[in-house]
Coordinates of C-alpha atoms in Angstrom, one line a residue:
Chain K
M161 CA -151.3 83.2 -91.0
G162 CA -148.6 85.6 -89.7
I163 CA -148.6 87.6 -86.5
N164 CA -149.0 91.4 -86.9
V165 CA -146.8 93.4 -84.6
A166 CA -147.1 97.1 -83.8
V167 CA -144.0 98.9 -82.4
T168 CA -143.6 102.4 -81.0
G169 CA -140.5 104.6 -80.6
L170 CA -139.4 105.1 -84.2
H171 CA -137.5 108.4 -84.0
A172 CA -133.8 107.6 -84.6
A173 CA -131.8 110.8 -84.7
D174 CA -129.0 111.7 -82.2
N175 CA -130.7 109.8 -79.4
P176 CA -132.3 106.8 -81.2
A177 CA -135.5 105.3 -79.8
P178 CA -135.5 101.5 -79.5
G179 CA -138.4 100.8 -82.0
I180 CA -136.1 100.6 -85.0
G181 CA -133.9 98.0 -83.4
V182 CA -137.0 96.0 -82.4
L183 CA -138.4 96.0 -85.9
R184 CA -135.1 95.0 -87.4
S185 CA -134.8 92.2 -84.9
L186 CA -138.2 90.8 -85.8
R187 CA -137.3 90.7 -89.4
Y188 CA -133.9 89.1 -88.7
P189 CA -132.6 86.9 -90.5
N190 CA -135.3 85.9 -93.0
G191 CA -138.1 88.4 -92.7
W192 CA -141.3 88.4 -90.7
D193 CA -144.3 86.3 -91.5
G194 CA -147.0 88.9 -90.8
E195 CA -147.3 92.6 -91.0
L196 CA -145.2 95.1 -89.1
I197 CA -146.8 98.3 -88.1
G198 CA -144.9 101.4 -86.9
L199 CA -146.6 103.7 -84.4
A200 CA -145.1 107.2 -84.4
Y201 CA -145.8 110.5 -82.7
D202 CA -144.7 113.0 -85.4
T203 CA -144.7 113.3 -89.1
Y204 CA -140.9 113.6 -89.0
D205 CA -140.2 110.6 -86.7
T206 CA -137.4 109.2 -88.9
G207 CA -138.2 105.4 -88.8
I208 CA -141.6 105.7 -90.5
Y209 CA -139.9 106.7 -93.8
D210 CA -138.1 103.3 -94.0
R211 CA -140.3 101.3 -96.3
H212 CA -138.0 98.2 -95.8
L213 CA -138.8 98.3 -92.0
M214 CA -142.6 98.1 -91.8
N215 CA -145.7 97.6 -93.9
H216 CA -147.7 100.4 -92.4
A217 CA -146.9 103.5 -90.3
Y218 CA -149.5 105.4 -88.2
L219 CA -149.3 108.5 -86.2
I220 CA -150.8 108.2 -82.7
P221 CA -151.4 110.8 -80.0
Y222 CA -148.8 111.5 -77.3
P223 CA -149.4 109.7 -74.0
N224 CA -150.1 113.1 -72.3
Q225 CA -153.1 113.5 -74.5
G226 CA -154.8 110.9 -72.4
K227 CA -155.4 107.2 -72.5
E228 CA -158.9 107.5 -74.1
Q229 CA -157.4 109.3 -77.1
V230 CA -154.6 106.8 -77.5
F231 CA -156.9 103.8 -77.0
E232 CA -159.4 105.1 -79.7
R233 CA -156.6 105.7 -82.2
I234 CA -155.1 102.2 -81.6
R235 CA -158.6 100.7 -81.9
A236 CA -159.0 102.4 -85.3
I237 CA -155.6 101.1 -86.5
H238 CA -156.4 97.7 -85.2
K239 CA -159.7 97.7 -87.2
A240 CA -157.8 98.7 -90.3
V241 CA -154.9 96.4 -90.2
G242 CA -155.3 94.0 -87.2
I243 CA -152.7 94.1 -84.4
D244 CA -151.9 90.9 -82.6
V245 CA -149.0 92.2 -80.4
L246 CA -148.0 95.7 -79.4
I247 CA -144.5 96.5 -78.2
P248 CA -144.2 99.9 -76.6
T249 CA -140.5 100.9 -76.4
L250 CA -140.4 104.3 -74.6
D251 CA -140.2 104.9 -70.9
S252 CA -142.7 107.7 -71.2
E253 CA -145.3 105.3 -72.6
L254 CA -145.1 102.5 -70.1
Q255 CA -147.5 103.7 -67.5
L256 CA -150.1 104.4 -70.2
Y257 CA -149.9 101.0 -71.7
Q258 CA -150.0 99.3 -68.3
Q259 CA -153.3 101.2 -67.8
L260 CA -154.6 100.1 -71.2
E261 CA -153.4 96.5 -71.0
S262 CA -156.8 94.9 -70.2
E263 CA -158.7 97.1 -72.7
L264 CA -156.2 96.3 -75.5
K265 CA -156.4 92.6 -74.5
G266 CA -160.2 92.9 -74.9
L267 CA -159.6 93.9 -78.5
G268 CA -157.2 91.0 -79.0
I269 CA -154.0 93.0 -78.7
A270 CA -151.4 91.3 -76.5
M271 CA -148.4 92.9 -74.7
Y272 CA -145.7 91.7 -72.4
L273 CA -144.9 94.4 -69.8
P274 CA -143.5 94.5 -66.3
S275 CA -146.1 95.3 -63.6
A276 CA -146.6 98.8 -62.3
D277 CA -145.4 97.6 -58.9
T278 CA -142.1 96.3 -60.4
I279 CA -141.6 99.5 -62.3
Q280 CA -141.9 101.5 -59.0
K281 CA -139.4 99.3 -57.2
R282 CA -136.7 100.0 -59.7
A283 CA -137.4 103.8 -60.0
K284 CA -134.1 105.7 -59.5
S285 CA -135.4 107.2 -56.3
K286 CA -136.2 103.7 -54.9
L287 CA -133.3 101.7 -56.2
L288 CA -131.2 102.0 -53.1
E289 CA -134.0 100.7 -51.0
F290 CA -134.6 97.8 -53.3
C291 CA -130.9 96.9 -53.5
K292 CA -130.4 97.0 -49.7
A293 CA -133.4 94.7 -49.2
N294 CA -132.0 92.2 -51.7
D295 CA -128.3 92.3 -51.0
I296 CA -127.4 93.9 -54.3
E297 CA -124.7 96.6 -54.4
T298 CA -125.5 100.0 -55.7
P299 CA -123.7 103.3 -55.3
K300 CA -124.7 105.4 -52.3
T301 CA -127.5 107.7 -53.4
I302 CA -129.5 110.5 -51.7
V303 CA -132.8 111.6 -53.1
I304 CA -133.3 115.4 -52.9
N305 CA -136.9 116.5 -52.5
D306 CA -136.1 119.9 -51.1
P307 CA -133.3 122.2 -52.3
R308 CA -132.3 122.7 -48.6
Q309 CA -131.1 119.1 -48.5
F310 CA -128.6 119.7 -51.3
G311 CA -125.6 121.0 -49.2
D312 CA -125.8 118.2 -46.7
A313 CA -126.1 115.6 -49.4
L314 CA -122.9 116.8 -51.0
D315 CA -121.1 116.6 -47.7
E316 CA -122.4 113.1 -47.1
I317 CA -121.6 111.7 -50.5
G318 CA -118.3 113.5 -51.1
F319 CA -116.6 114.3 -54.4
P320 CA -116.6 113.2 -57.2
L321 CA -120.3 112.5 -57.4
Y322 CA -123.1 112.4 -59.9
V323 CA -126.1 114.8 -60.0
K324 CA -128.9 112.9 -61.7
G325 CA -132.4 113.6 -62.8
V326 CA -135.1 111.2 -61.6
F327 CA -135.9 110.2 -65.2
Y328 CA -133.1 111.5 -67.4
D329 CA -129.6 112.9 -67.4
A330 CA -126.6 112.4 -65.1
Y331 CA -123.7 114.8 -64.7
A332 CA -120.3 114.0 -63.2
C333 CA -119.3 116.8 -60.8
Y334 CA -116.0 117.4 -59.1
T335 CA -116.7 120.7 -57.2
R336 CA -119.6 122.2 -55.2
D337 CA -120.0 125.0 -57.9
E338 CA -120.3 122.4 -60.6
A339 CA -122.8 120.3 -58.6
L340 CA -124.9 123.3 -57.9
K341 CA -125.0 124.4 -61.5
Q342 CA -126.1 121.0 -62.7
F343 CA -128.6 120.6 -59.9
E344 CA -130.3 123.9 -60.8
K345 CA -130.3 122.9 -64.5
L346 CA -132.0 119.6 -63.7
R347 CA -134.4 121.3 -61.3
L348 CA -135.5 123.8 -63.9
Q349 CA -135.9 121.2 -66.6
W350 CA -137.4 118.2 -64.8
G351 CA -138.3 119.5 -61.3
L352 CA -137.6 117.6 -58.1
P353 CA -136.7 115.0 -56.9
A354 CA -133.1 114.9 -58.1
L355 CA -130.4 112.5 -57.0
I356 CA -126.9 112.8 -55.6
Q357 CA -125.0 109.7 -56.2
E358 CA -121.5 108.5 -55.3
A359 CA -119.1 108.2 -58.3
I360 CA -117.4 104.8 -58.3
N361 CA -114.3 104.3 -60.4
G362 CA -114.8 101.4 -62.7
E363 CA -116.0 100.0 -66.0
E364 CA -119.6 100.1 -67.1
F365 CA -121.5 97.2 -68.7
D366 CA -125.0 97.0 -70.0
I367 CA -127.3 94.0 -70.2
C368 CA -130.5 93.7 -72.1
A369 CA -132.5 91.0 -70.4
M370 CA -135.9 89.3 -70.8
G371 CA -137.8 87.9 -67.8
D372 CA -140.7 85.6 -67.7
D373 CA -143.8 85.8 -65.4
E374 CA -141.6 84.7 -62.4
G375 CA -138.6 86.8 -63.2
N376 CA -136.6 83.9 -64.6
L377 CA -134.0 85.0 -67.2
L378 CA -135.0 83.8 -70.6
G379 CA -132.3 85.6 -72.6
S380 CA -129.7 88.3 -72.1
I381 CA -127.2 90.3 -74.0
P382 CA -124.3 91.5 -71.9
M383 CA -122.3 94.2 -73.7
R384 CA -119.5 96.8 -73.2
K385 CA -119.8 100.1 -75.0
L386 CA -116.9 100.7 -77.3
R387 CA -117.7 104.2 -78.5
L388 CA -120.1 106.9 -77.0
T389 CA -121.9 109.9 -78.5
D390 CA -121.5 113.2 -76.6
K391 CA -124.8 112.2 -74.9
G392 CA -123.2 109.1 -73.6
K393 CA -125.2 106.8 -75.9
A394 CA -123.5 103.8 -77.5
W395 CA -122.7 103.9 -81.1
S396 CA -120.5 100.9 -81.0
A397 CA -120.5 98.0 -78.5
I398 CA -119.4 94.3 -78.2
T399 CA -121.2 91.3 -76.7
L400 CA -119.6 89.5 -73.8
N401 CA -119.7 86.1 -72.2
N402 CA -119.3 87.1 -68.6
P403 CA -120.8 84.6 -66.1
R404 CA -120.6 87.1 -63.2
L405 CA -122.7 89.6 -65.1
T406 CA -125.2 86.9 -66.1
E407 CA -125.5 85.8 -62.5
F408 CA -125.9 89.4 -61.3
S409 CA -128.7 89.9 -63.8
K410 CA -130.5 86.6 -62.8
K411 CA -130.4 87.7 -59.2
T412 CA -131.7 91.2 -59.9
M413 CA -134.5 90.0 -62.2
K414 CA -135.6 87.3 -59.8
A415 CA -135.7 89.8 -56.9
L416 CA -138.0 92.0 -58.9
S417 CA -140.0 89.2 -60.5
W418 CA -139.3 91.1 -63.7
R419 CA -141.6 90.4 -66.5
G420 CA -140.6 91.5 -70.0
P421 CA -137.6 93.4 -71.4
C422 CA -135.3 95.6 -69.5
E423 CA -131.8 97.1 -69.7
L424 CA -129.5 96.8 -66.6
E425 CA -126.7 99.3 -66.3
I426 CA -123.9 97.7 -64.2
L427 CA -120.6 99.0 -63.0
Q428 CA -117.6 96.9 -62.1
E429 CA -115.4 98.6 -59.5
S430 CA -111.8 98.8 -60.7
K431 CA -110.0 97.5 -57.6
S432 CA -112.4 95.1 -56.0
R433 CA -114.2 94.0 -59.2
K434 CA -117.4 94.2 -57.2
L435 CA -120.5 94.7 -59.4
Y436 CA -122.9 97.7 -58.7
L437 CA -126.4 98.1 -60.1
L438 CA -126.6 101.7 -61.5
E439 CA -130.0 101.7 -63.2
I440 CA -132.8 99.5 -64.7
N441 CA -134.5 100.8 -67.7
P442 CA -137.9 99.1 -68.1
R443 CA -137.8 98.6 -71.9
F444 CA -135.6 97.4 -74.8
P445 CA -132.5 99.6 -75.4
A446 CA -131.8 101.3 -78.7
W447 CA -129.0 98.8 -79.4
I448 CA -131.3 95.8 -79.2
F449 CA -130.6 94.7 -82.7
L450 CA -127.1 93.6 -81.5
G451 CA -128.8 90.7 -79.8
A452 CA -130.2 89.4 -83.1
G453 CA -126.7 88.9 -84.3
A454 CA -125.6 87.3 -81.1
N455 CA -128.0 84.4 -80.8
Q456 CA -130.4 86.4 -78.5
N457 CA -133.3 87.7 -80.5
L458 CA -135.3 89.1 -77.5
P459 CA -138.0 91.0 -79.5
K460 CA -139.0 87.7 -81.1
L461 CA -139.1 86.2 -77.6
A462 CA -141.3 89.1 -76.4
V463 CA -143.8 88.3 -79.2
E464 CA -144.0 84.7 -78.1
L465 CA -144.4 85.6 -74.5
A466 CA -147.1 88.1 -75.3
L467 CA -149.0 85.4 -77.2
G468 CA -149.0 83.3 -74.1
K469 CA -146.3 80.8 -75.2
R470 CA -143.8 79.7 -72.7
P471 CA -140.5 79.5 -74.6
E472 CA -137.4 77.8 -73.3
P473 CA -134.5 80.1 -72.2
L474 CA -132.3 81.0 -75.2
P475 CA -128.9 79.3 -75.6
P476 CA -125.9 81.4 -74.4
V477 CA -125.0 84.7 -76.1
S478 CA -122.3 84.7 -78.8
S479 CA -119.5 86.9 -77.5
G480 CA -117.4 89.2 -79.6
I481 CA -120.3 90.3 -81.8
T482 CA -120.1 94.1 -82.5
F483 CA -122.4 96.7 -83.7
V484 CA -121.5 100.1 -85.1
R485 CA -124.3 102.6 -85.6
H486 CA -124.2 104.2 -89.0
A487 CA -126.4 107.2 -90.0
T488 CA -127.8 107.1 -93.5
D489 CA -130.3 109.2 -95.5
L490 CA -133.6 107.9 -96.8
I491 CA -134.9 109.3 -100.0
C492 CA -138.7 109.5 -100.1
P493 CA -141.4 110.8 -102.5
L494 CA -143.5 113.8 -101.5
E495 CA -146.5 111.5 -101.0
Y496 CA -145.0 110.1 -97.9
I497 CA -145.1 113.4 -96.1
E498 CA -148.5 114.2 -97.7
N499 CA -150.1 111.0 -96.4
L500 CA -148.7 111.4 -93.0
T501 CA -149.7 115.0 -92.8
I502 CA -153.2 114.6 -94.2
N503 CA -154.2 111.1 -93.1
G504 CA -151.7 110.3 -90.3
E505 CA -150.8 107.1 -92.0
L506 CA -148.5 105.6 -94.6
H507 CA -148.8 102.2 -96.4
F508 CA -145.9 100.7 -98.2
E509 CA -146.2 98.5 -101.2
K510 CA -146.7 94.8 -100.3
Q511 CA -143.4 93.1 -99.7
K512 CA -142.0 90.4 -97.6
M513 CA -140.9 92.0 -94.4
Chain H
M148 CA -98.3 77.3 -65.3
Y149 CA -100.5 80.3 -65.7
E150 CA -104.2 80.5 -65.0
F151 CA -106.3 82.9 -67.1
K152 CA -109.0 84.7 -65.2
N153 CA -111.3 85.0 -68.2
E154 CA -112.1 83.2 -71.4
L155 CA -109.6 84.5 -74.0
T156 CA -109.4 83.9 -77.7
M157 CA -106.5 84.7 -79.9
S158 CA -106.6 84.8 -83.7
K159 CA -103.8 83.7 -86.0
S160 CA -102.8 87.4 -86.4
G161 CA -102.3 87.8 -82.6
F162 CA -105.6 89.7 -82.0
L163 CA -106.7 88.8 -78.5
F164 CA -110.3 89.0 -77.2
D165 CA -111.3 88.8 -73.6
H166 CA -114.9 87.4 -73.7
S167 CA -115.7 88.7 -70.1
S168 CA -114.5 92.3 -70.4
G169 CA -114.8 92.9 -74.1
Q170 CA -111.3 94.2 -74.2
T171 CA -109.2 93.5 -77.3
Y172 CA -105.4 93.5 -77.5
T173 CA -102.9 93.3 -80.3
L174 CA -99.9 91.1 -79.6
N175 CA -96.6 91.3 -81.4
P176 CA -94.9 88.1 -82.5
T177 CA -93.1 87.7 -79.2
G178 CA -96.3 88.3 -77.2
K179 CA -98.2 85.9 -79.4
L180 CA -95.7 83.1 -79.0
I181 CA -95.5 83.6 -75.2
F182 CA -99.3 83.6 -75.0
E183 CA -99.6 80.4 -77.1
K184 CA -97.1 78.7 -74.9
M185 CA -98.9 79.9 -71.7
Q186 CA -102.1 78.4 -73.1
E187 CA -100.3 75.1 -73.8
G188 CA -99.4 75.1 -70.1
L189 CA -95.6 75.6 -70.4
D190 CA -93.7 77.1 -67.4
D191 CA -91.4 80.1 -67.6
E192 CA -88.3 78.2 -68.3
A193 CA -89.9 76.2 -71.1
I194 CA -91.3 79.5 -72.6
L195 CA -87.8 81.1 -72.4
S196 CA -86.2 78.2 -74.3
T197 CA -88.8 78.6 -77.0
L198 CA -88.2 82.3 -77.3
I199 CA -84.4 81.9 -77.5
E200 CA -84.8 79.2 -80.1
E201 CA -87.5 80.9 -82.2
F202 CA -86.1 84.5 -82.2
E203 CA -82.4 83.7 -81.8
V204 CA -82.0 86.1 -78.9
E205 CA -79.8 86.1 -75.8
A206 CA -81.3 84.6 -72.7
H207 CA -81.3 87.9 -70.7
I208 CA -83.3 89.6 -73.5
A209 CA -85.8 86.8 -73.7
R210 CA -86.2 86.8 -69.9
R211 CA -86.8 90.6 -69.9
D212 CA -89.4 90.3 -72.7
L213 CA -91.2 87.5 -70.8
E214 CA -91.2 89.3 -67.5
D215 CA -92.4 92.5 -69.2
F216 CA -95.2 90.6 -70.9
I217 CA -96.3 88.8 -67.7
R218 CA -96.4 92.1 -65.9
Q219 CA -98.6 93.6 -68.5
L220 CA -101.0 90.7 -68.4
K221 CA -101.2 91.1 -64.6
E222 CA -101.9 94.8 -64.9
M223 CA -104.7 94.1 -67.4
G224 CA -106.2 91.5 -65.0
V225 CA -105.8 88.7 -67.5
I226 CA -103.8 86.4 -65.3

């Protein structure tokens, strides 16, 4: 009897959500012995139209509609198809699923998530504090809670610098005018706090890592982005075998006792080659499928961990494996849109996933 | 003898991959031969002899090419 896995985050347009990569990883290389269920928020979330990716697609309420509504919908889906493991892949869902963890467990739905406390420690506004306490380098950062702090923060950090939102967006600024413009833009869009961060000249690396209950590194995919979209998202990257990056990830994960998947953004300073922690994203990245081709299938590991197994750490990553993201068009019958619009669900013909 | 800072792999065509940084380089036949000899552990004088013999060039040209190549490898942080 196979394991049924439900995955969220299925909209893959110009800024792809990670769910597609997670589903593809589960099916790699020889299919998935169980049913794969896509959980989407909108009829036009692109991934739910890919009949080769999942057996069933269901629309669910947005997290801001409240945990009761989300729970009821998942309970109904579980009753219909049976979910063994649920993998939420979006930042905006994490808090909700942490709150629902025990209720879902009660239904027999397992997850493998970092704790709320860990998530807090790595928040952009707290990262400097965490890094200082654990002897991890990170660029100097000032958290702006009041617009009156802004001018002093610019003086203290000096140019060039980054103006960053507390959840999304980062802008490189070279003048006060530029910094003010971006700060106002962020403030209007996301509110405060915002961050002013030192810009360090160097090369950026990303690592997707999986930690166990004690924050031990069970697998990791270090990569360097080869090509970026205008939003700074990778559309091509290459895997690395870099012992310094791996050691840095191990130290960071251990210090946080990180449980579950995350993406570490790391900068290597050009002259000193010193490594700086830029951010930790508490989820799989959109490029997670790269790992499946590089001996590091972390979504499969996540399923095992969620089911209470204690897998051995994966063998080292294969370096030099590249991904290139390629947009394609899916052709679908009208019934797909009809079923999603009327019933909020879509079932594909039985096939081996 | 040269010590390489990172793990490097070169294909038959002279395409060089740095496993640590993800950087790739395309070497011309001269660079490819120098790199192969460096990996074999030859010193500068032995590499020069190989270059002169293989490409039938004068010693000062081979030395210039070798020095230029070594400078580029240092700039790239490879050695």
